[in-house]
Amino acid sequence: MKTIPRHVAVIMDGNGRWAQSRNLPRLAGHEQGSKSIRQCVEACMETGVEFLTLYAFSSENWKRPALEVSGLMLLLERFLNEKKEEMLREGVRLRAIGRLEDLPPPCRRKLQEVCDATKNNTRLQVILALSYSGRTEILDAVKSIARDATEGSLCAEDVTPDLIASRLYTDGIPDPDLLIRTSGEMRISNFLLWQLSYTEIHVTKKLWPDFGKADFLEALEDFNGRSRRFGGV
Ligand code: FPP
């Protein structure tokens, strides 16, 4: 492959449908879905992708039945417990974006622990979007700029795209080159609204729990065939 995207973002959709089609509880789909994460992480390490952002839980997902929400939080905690040593061994840095203060305290503490423990790793950065909403992220950035303007430390002319980017949760992370969405839906679903401006989009009908390394490589192939002009000719 000629060009490897530096940053791949993924909307991991279809866990519920995967479970329903097998007469299993929705959580079984999420559990199987967490295995697909491992496949993608491996594919990133093998191909040299530097950043992988995963939409694991949106702000809107809090509206799901309490049992599904608590099951997802437990799954996240288990995932963090199980993967910590492996991430340390493999040189993976874990980061998280979103309103992390909304997460149950044990989950938040574990997340902080793994992010801290892996913060010097540089081989691959895995960024979990949790209690994440693109609009809220932009709202938080605008509020912080407005506060500085009120205090007088900046004026309207100082507000540039770079300044806005620096107030987002993704400060310092390059914009995604490729967005993968599973389960065939053609939507952005409030994910990385600012950062996806020039991102190539690959949609596959495969449901997330069925998505494996070969599917990730197929998405990279698709990306290789694109001509990115960033609005130029
Ligand atoms: C969307 O499928 C998926 C989610 C809302 C959660 C994604 C979570 C995981 C892949 C596993 C847990 C994450 C970690 C980091 C351990 P859906 O439930 O909306 O599927 P549907 O559209 O078919 O109902």
mmCIF file of C-alpha atoms and ligand atoms in Angstrom:
data_model
loop_
_atom_site.group_PDB
_atom_site.id
_atom_site.type_symbol
_atom_site.label_atom_id
_atom_site.label_comp_id
_atom_site.label_asym_id
_atom_site.label_seq_id
_atom_site.Cartn_x
_atom_site.Cartn_y
_atom_site.Cartn_z
ATOM 1 C CA MET A 1 0.000 0.000 0.000
ATOM 2 C CA LYS A 2 1.318 3.401 -1.007
ATOM 3 C CA THR A 3 -0.330 5.623 1.570
ATOM 4 C CA ILE A 4 -1.117 4.624 5.102
ATOM 5 C CA PRO A 5 -3.526 6.994 6.870
ATOM 6 C CA ARG A 6 -1.962 8.489 10.006
ATOM 7 C CA HIS A 7 -5.281 8.609 11.797
ATOM 8 C CA VAL A 8 -8.266 6.274 11.380
ATOM 9 C CA ALA A 9 -11.560 6.974 13.174
ATOM 10 C CA VAL A 10 -14.246 4.312 13.521
ATOM 11 C CA ILE A 11 -18.002 4.387 14.169
ATOM 12 C CA MET A 12 -18.481 0.868 15.524
ATOM 13 C CA ASP A 13 -22.121 0.280 14.617
ATOM 14 C CA GLY A 14 -24.322 -2.815 14.454
ATOM 15 C CA ASN A 15 -23.633 -4.615 17.753
ATOM 16 C CA GLY A 16 -27.342 -4.682 18.615
ATOM 17 C CA ARG A 17 -28.386 -6.061 15.219
ATOM 18 C CA TRP A 18 -25.638 -8.688 15.355
ATOM 19 C CA ALA A 19 -27.017 -9.925 18.696
ATOM 20 C CA GLN A 20 -30.695 -9.676 17.714
ATOM 21 C CA SER A 21 -30.139 -11.748 14.570
ATOM 22 C CA ARG A 22 -28.787 -14.518 16.834
ATOM 23 C CA ASN A 23 -31.517 -14.168 19.460
ATOM 24 C CA LEU A 24 -28.900 -12.985 21.941
ATOM 25 C CA PRO A 25 -29.114 -10.022 24.345
ATOM 26 C CA ARG A 26 -27.720 -6.760 22.934
ATOM 27 C CA LEU A 27 -24.845 -6.917 25.407
ATOM 28 C CA ALA A 28 -23.591 -10.081 23.712
ATOM 29 C CA GLY A 29 -23.174 -7.943 20.588
ATOM 30 C CA HIS A 30 -21.168 -5.344 22.500
ATOM 31 C CA GLU A 31 -19.026 -8.077 24.010
ATOM 32 C CA GLN A 32 -18.289 -9.538 20.590
ATOM 33 C CA GLY A 33 -17.706 -5.968 19.356
ATOM 34 C CA SER A 34 -14.946 -5.432 21.880
ATOM 35 C CA LYS A 35 -13.087 -8.334 20.188
ATOM 36 C CA SER A 36 -13.176 -6.473 16.863
ATOM 37 C CA ILE A 37 -11.307 -3.626 18.579
ATOM 38 C CA ARG A 38 -8.347 -5.919 19.148
ATOM 39 C CA GLN A 39 -8.311 -6.886 15.457
ATOM 40 C CA CYS A 40 -8.208 -3.226 14.426
ATOM 41 C CA VAL A 41 -5.502 -2.374 16.944
ATOM 42 C CA GLU A 42 -3.369 -5.208 15.554
ATOM 43 C CA ALA A 43 -3.981 -4.073 11.980
ATOM 44 C CA CYS A 44 -2.928 -0.523 12.926
ATOM 45 C CA MET A 45 0.307 -1.774 14.485
ATOM 46 C CA GLU A 46 1.072 -3.948 11.475
ATOM 47 C CA THR A 47 0.463 -1.192 8.921
ATOM 48 C CA GLY A 48 1.829 1.813 10.811
ATOM 49 C CA VAL A 49 -1.385 3.743 11.498
ATOM 50 C CA GLU A 50 -0.461 6.116 14.348
ATOM 51 C CA PHE A 51 -3.862 7.114 15.766
ATOM 52 C CA LEU A 52 -7.060 5.065 16.078
ATOM 53 C CA THR A 53 -10.143 6.835 17.450
ATOM 54 C CA LEU A 54 -13.083 4.621 18.424
ATOM 55 C CA TYR A 55 -16.618 5.901 19.026
ATOM 56 C CA ALA A 56 -17.344 3.677 22.029
ATOM 57 C CA PHE A 57 -20.182 5.602 23.734
ATOM 58 C CA SER A 58 -21.975 8.738 22.590
ATOM 59 C CA SER A 59 -23.676 11.324 24.808
ATOM 60 C CA GLU A 60 -26.944 10.094 23.295
ATOM 61 C CA ASN A 61 -26.225 6.489 24.357
ATOM 62 C CA TRP A 62 -27.117 7.398 27.981
ATOM 63 C CA LYS A 63 -30.752 7.231 26.791
ATOM 64 C CA ARG A 64 -30.500 3.446 26.284
ATOM 65 C CA PRO A 65 -32.048 1.037 28.847
ATOM 66 C CA ALA A 66 -30.216 1.207 32.199
ATOM 67 C CA LEU A 67 -29.167 -2.428 31.927
ATOM 68 C CA GLU A 68 -27.471 -1.885 28.552
ATOM 69 C CA VAL A 69 -25.709 1.272 29.807
ATOM 70 C CA SER A 70 -24.408 -0.398 32.978
ATOM 71 C CA GLY A 71 -23.388 -3.469 30.951
ATOM 72 C CA LEU A 72 -21.390 -1.284 28.552
ATOM 73 C CA MET A 73 -19.669 0.474 31.474
ATOM 74 C CA LEU A 74 -18.745 -2.894 33.009
ATOM 75 C CA LEU A 75 -17.483 -4.070 29.638
ATOM 76 C CA LEU A 76 -15.328 -0.955 29.370
ATOM 77 C CA GLU A 77 -13.884 -1.524 32.828
ATOM 78 C CA ARG A 78 -13.145 -5.153 32.015
ATOM 79 C CA PHE A 79 -11.585 -4.148 28.686
ATOM 80 C CA LEU A 80 -9.298 -1.677 30.482
ATOM 81 C CA ASN A 81 -8.339 -4.230 33.133
ATOM 82 C CA GLU A 82 -7.591 -6.910 30.566
ATOM 83 C CA LYS A 83 -5.715 -4.748 28.074
ATOM 84 C CA LYS A 84 -3.524 -2.632 30.352
ATOM 85 C CA GLU A 85 -0.505 -4.960 30.425
ATOM 86 C CA GLU A 86 -0.782 -5.679 26.712
ATOM 87 C CA MET A 87 -0.862 -1.990 25.855
ATOM 88 C CA LEU A 88 2.214 -1.407 27.998
ATOM 89 C CA ARG A 89 4.010 -4.320 26.341
ATOM 90 C CA GLU A 90 3.044 -3.337 22.793
ATOM 91 C CA GLY A 91 3.764 0.394 23.138
ATOM 92 C CA VAL A 92 0.134 1.510 22.817
ATOM 93 C CA ARG A 93 -0.954 4.771 24.410
ATOM 94 C CA LEU A 94 -4.571 5.022 25.540
ATOM 95 C CA ARG A 95 -6.383 8.359 25.543
ATOM 96 C CA ALA A 96 -10.020 9.308 26.004
ATOM 97 C CA ILE A 97 -12.144 12.161 24.707
ATOM 98 C CA GLY A 98 -15.633 13.257 25.744
ATOM 99 C CA ARG A 99 -17.368 14.362 28.933
ATOM 100 C CA LEU A 100 -15.458 11.829 30.996
ATOM 101 C CA GLU A 101 -16.881 13.299 34.204
ATOM 102 C CA ASP A 102 -20.218 11.616 33.245
ATOM 103 C CA LEU A 103 -18.718 8.110 33.549
ATOM 104 C CA PRO A 104 -19.312 6.056 36.714
ATOM 105 C CA PRO A 105 -16.417 6.763 39.147
ATOM 106 C CA PRO A 106 -14.851 3.247 39.045
ATOM 107 C CA CYS A 107 -14.803 3.389 35.244
ATOM 108 C CA ARG A 108 -13.336 6.868 35.249
ATOM 109 C CA ARG A 109 -10.633 5.905 37.734
ATOM 110 C CA LYS A 110 -9.638 2.838 35.714
ATOM 111 C CA LEU A 111 -9.579 4.879 32.519
ATOM 112 C CA GLN A 112 -7.362 7.503 34.151
ATOM 113 C CA GLU A 113 -5.079 4.775 35.503
ATOM 114 C CA VAL A 114 -4.539 3.174 32.069
ATOM 115 C CA CYS A 115 -4.162 6.542 30.290
ATOM 116 C CA ASP A 116 -1.545 7.604 32.863
ATOM 117 C CA ALA A 117 0.300 4.267 32.762
ATOM 118 C CA THR A 118 0.593 4.335 28.958
ATOM 119 C CA LYS A 119 1.203 8.054 28.433
ATOM 120 C CA ASN A 120 4.813 7.670 27.259
ATOM 121 C CA ASN A 121 4.002 5.030 24.621
ATOM 122 C CA THR A 122 4.371 6.181 21.020
ATOM 123 C CA ARG A 123 3.810 3.212 18.687
ATOM 124 C CA LEU A 124 0.027 3.662 18.405
ATOM 125 C CA GLN A 125 -2.410 5.982 20.160
ATOM 126 C CA VAL A 126 -5.860 4.507 20.768
ATOM 127 C CA ILE A 127 -8.394 7.220 21.562
ATOM 128 C CA LEU A 128 -11.714 6.156 23.090
ATOM 129 C CA ALA A 129 -14.610 8.572 22.554
ATOM 130 C CA LEU A 130 -16.765 8.165 25.683
ATOM 131 C CA SER A 131 -19.845 10.179 26.575
ATOM 132 C CA TYR A 132 -18.808 12.009 23.427
ATOM 133 C CA SER A 133 -20.786 14.477 21.323
ATOM 134 C CA GLY A 134 -19.230 16.531 18.535
ATOM 135 C CA ARG A 135 -21.606 19.430 19.137
ATOM 136 C CA THR A 136 -20.870 19.461 22.878
ATOM 137 C CA GLU A 137 -17.152 19.416 22.113
ATOM 138 C CA ILE A 138 -17.535 22.498 19.898
ATOM 139 C CA LEU A 139 -19.808 24.101 22.500
ATOM 140 C CA ASP A 140 -17.190 23.557 25.236
ATOM 141 C CA ALA A 141 -14.514 25.066 22.960
ATOM 142 C CA VAL A 142 -16.663 28.128 22.175
ATOM 143 C CA LYS A 143 -17.407 28.620 25.887
ATOM 144 C CA SER A 144 -13.724 28.529 26.798
ATOM 145 C CA ILE A 145 -12.920 31.073 24.065
ATOM 146 C CA ALA A 146 -15.832 33.298 25.191
ATOM 147 C CA ARG A 147 -14.558 33.167 28.789
ATOM 148 C CA ASP A 148 -11.087 34.308 27.679
ATOM 149 C CA ALA A 149 -12.642 37.074 25.556
ATOM 150 C CA THR A 150 -14.695 38.283 28.533
ATOM 151 C CA GLU A 151 -11.560 38.364 30.697
ATOM 152 C CA GLY A 152 -9.803 40.279 27.934
ATOM 153 C CA SER A 153 -7.028 37.757 27.195
ATOM 154 C CA LEU A 154 -8.191 37.413 23.566
ATOM 155 C CA CYS A 155 -10.158 39.363 20.995
ATOM 156 C CA ALA A 156 -12.290 38.343 17.977
ATOM 157 C CA GLU A 157 -9.314 38.566 15.569
ATOM 158 C CA ASP A 158 -7.396 36.008 17.628
ATOM 159 C CA VAL A 159 -10.027 33.353 16.893
ATOM 160 C CA THR A 160 -8.534 31.189 14.125
ATOM 161 C CA PRO A 161 -9.171 27.584 13.055
ATOM 162 C CA ASP A 162 -5.985 26.599 14.919
ATOM 163 C CA LEU A 163 -7.198 28.291 18.101
ATOM 164 C CA ILE A 164 -10.546 26.489 17.883
ATOM 165 C CA ALA A 165 -8.770 23.150 17.226
ATOM 166 C CA SER A 166 -6.586 23.744 20.296
ATOM 167 C CA ARG A 167 -9.685 24.039 22.509
ATOM 168 C CA LEU A 168 -11.190 20.746 21.321
ATOM 169 C CA TYR A 169 -10.737 17.473 23.252
ATOM 170 C CA THR A 170 -8.465 16.371 20.386
ATOM 171 C CA ASP A 171 -5.895 19.145 20.897
ATOM 172 C CA GLY A 172 -2.567 17.937 19.461
ATOM 173 C CA ILE A 173 -4.096 14.985 17.575
ATOM 174 C CA PRO A 174 -4.089 15.262 13.756
ATOM 175 C CA ASP A 175 -7.496 15.205 12.022
ATOM 176 C CA PRO A 176 -8.582 11.720 10.885
ATOM 177 C CA ASP A 177 -7.590 10.797 7.322
ATOM 178 C CA LEU A 178 -10.089 7.956 7.149
ATOM 179 C CA LEU A 179 -13.448 7.331 8.830
ATOM 180 C CA ILE A 180 -14.808 3.783 8.834
ATOM 181 C CA ARG A 181 -18.473 3.181 9.611
ATOM 182 C CA THR A 182 -19.880 -0.320 9.898
ATOM 183 C CA SER A 183 -23.432 -1.632 9.392
ATOM 184 C CA GLY A 184 -24.144 0.393 6.269
ATOM 185 C CA GLU A 185 -25.514 3.572 7.811
ATOM 186 C CA MET A 186 -24.549 6.765 5.949
ATOM 187 C CA ARG A 187 -24.373 9.139 8.916
ATOM 188 C CA ILE A 188 -21.759 10.991 10.953
ATOM 189 C CA SER A 189 -23.879 10.683 14.133
ATOM 190 C CA ASN A 190 -22.379 13.659 15.983
ATOM 191 C CA PHE A 191 -18.835 12.247 15.775
ATOM 192 C CA LEU A 192 -15.782 14.543 15.438
ATOM 193 C CA LEU A 193 -17.791 17.217 13.588
ATOM 194 C CA TRP A 194 -14.933 19.697 13.300
ATOM 195 C CA GLN A 195 -12.171 17.150 12.727
ATOM 196 C CA LEU A 196 -13.844 15.164 9.910
ATOM 197 C CA SER A 197 -14.039 18.131 7.493
ATOM 198 C CA TYR A 198 -11.714 16.563 4.897
ATOM 199 C CA THR A 199 -11.753 12.942 6.019
ATOM 200 C CA GLU A 200 -12.346 10.148 3.489
ATOM 201 C CA ILE A 201 -15.321 7.986 4.453
ATOM 202 C CA HIS A 202 -15.495 4.196 4.059
ATOM 203 C CA VAL A 203 -18.854 2.596 4.819
ATOM 204 C CA THR A 204 -19.209 -1.186 4.971
ATOM 205 C CA LYS A 205 -22.391 -3.221 5.413
ATOM 206 C CA LYS A 206 -20.582 -5.555 7.820
ATOM 207 C CA LEU A 207 -21.804 -5.308 11.411
ATOM 208 C CA TRP A 208 -19.119 -4.260 13.901
ATOM 209 C CA PRO A 209 -18.806 -7.668 15.661
ATOM 210 C CA ASP A 210 -18.104 -9.252 12.234
ATOM 211 C CA PHE A 211 -15.505 -6.618 11.334
ATOM 212 C CA GLY A 212 -11.988 -8.054 11.385
ATOM 213 C CA LYS A 213 -8.441 -7.369 10.277
ATOM 214 C CA ALA A 214 -9.173 -8.160 6.617
ATOM 215 C CA ASP A 215 -12.024 -5.626 6.640
ATOM 216 C CA PHE A 216 -9.737 -2.993 8.146
ATOM 217 C CA LEU A 217 -7.158 -3.666 5.414
ATOM 218 C CA GLU A 218 -9.908 -3.413 2.784
ATOM 219 C CA ALA A 219 -10.792 0.038 4.154
ATOM 220 C CA LEU A 220 -7.107 1.046 3.874
ATOM 221 C CA GLU A 221 -7.090 -0.187 0.231
ATOM 222 C CA ASP A 222 -10.198 1.877 -0.470
ATOM 223 C CA PHE A 223 -8.469 4.911 1.088
ATOM 224 C CA ASN A 224 -5.459 4.310 -1.190
ATOM 225 C CA GLY A 225 -7.652 4.654 -4.243
ATOM 226 C CA ARG A 226 -8.941 8.092 -3.227
ATOM 227 C CA SER A 227 -7.576 11.331 -4.580
ATOM 228 C CA ARG A 228 -7.553 13.881 -1.761
ATOM 229 C CA ARG A 229 -7.697 17.438 -3.026
ATOM 230 C CA PHE A 230 -8.726 19.273 0.155
ATOM 231 C CA GLY A 231 -10.916 21.604 -1.908
ATOM 232 C CA GLY A 232 -8.178 22.265 -4.519
ATOM 233 C CA VAL A 233 -7.942 20.808 -8.039
HETATM 234 C C1 FPP B 1 -23.199 0.641 18.335
HETATM 235 O O1 FPP B 1 -23.938 -0.517 18.085
HETATM 236 C C2 FPP B 1 -22.178 0.406 19.356
HETATM 237 C C3 FPP B 1 -22.157 0.995 20.585
HETATM 238 C C4 FPP B 1 -23.165 1.961 21.030
HETATM 239 C C5 FPP B 1 -21.122 0.669 21.581
HETATM 240 C C6 FPP B 1 -19.773 0.317 21.032
HETATM 241 C C7 FPP B 1 -19.097 -0.531 22.028
HETATM 242 C C8 FPP B 1 -18.266 -1.561 21.767
HETATM 243 C C9 FPP B 1 -17.809 -1.927 20.442
HETATM 244 C C10 FPP B 1 -17.737 -2.449 22.846
HETATM 245 C C11 FPP B 1 -17.416 -1.819 24.112
HETATM 246 C C12 FPP B 1 -16.341 -0.835 24.013
HETATM 247 C C13 FPP B 1 -15.189 -0.926 24.666
HETATM 248 C C14 FPP B 1 -14.167 0.139 24.511
HETATM 249 C C15 FPP B 1 -14.923 -2.053 25.530
HETATM 250 P P1 FPP B 1 -25.510 -0.471 18.346
HETATM 251 O O2 FPP B 1 -25.763 -1.047 19.688
HETATM 252 O O3 FPP B 1 -26.023 0.914 18.141
HETATM 253 O O4 FPP B 1 -26.022 -1.435 17.217
HETATM 254 P P2 FPP B 1 -27.433 -1.388 16.479
HETATM 255 O O5 FPP B 1 -27.468 -0.123 15.685
HETATM 256 O O6 FPP B 1 -27.398 -2.613 15.625
HETATM 257 O O7 FPP B 1 -28.468 -1.445 17.548
#
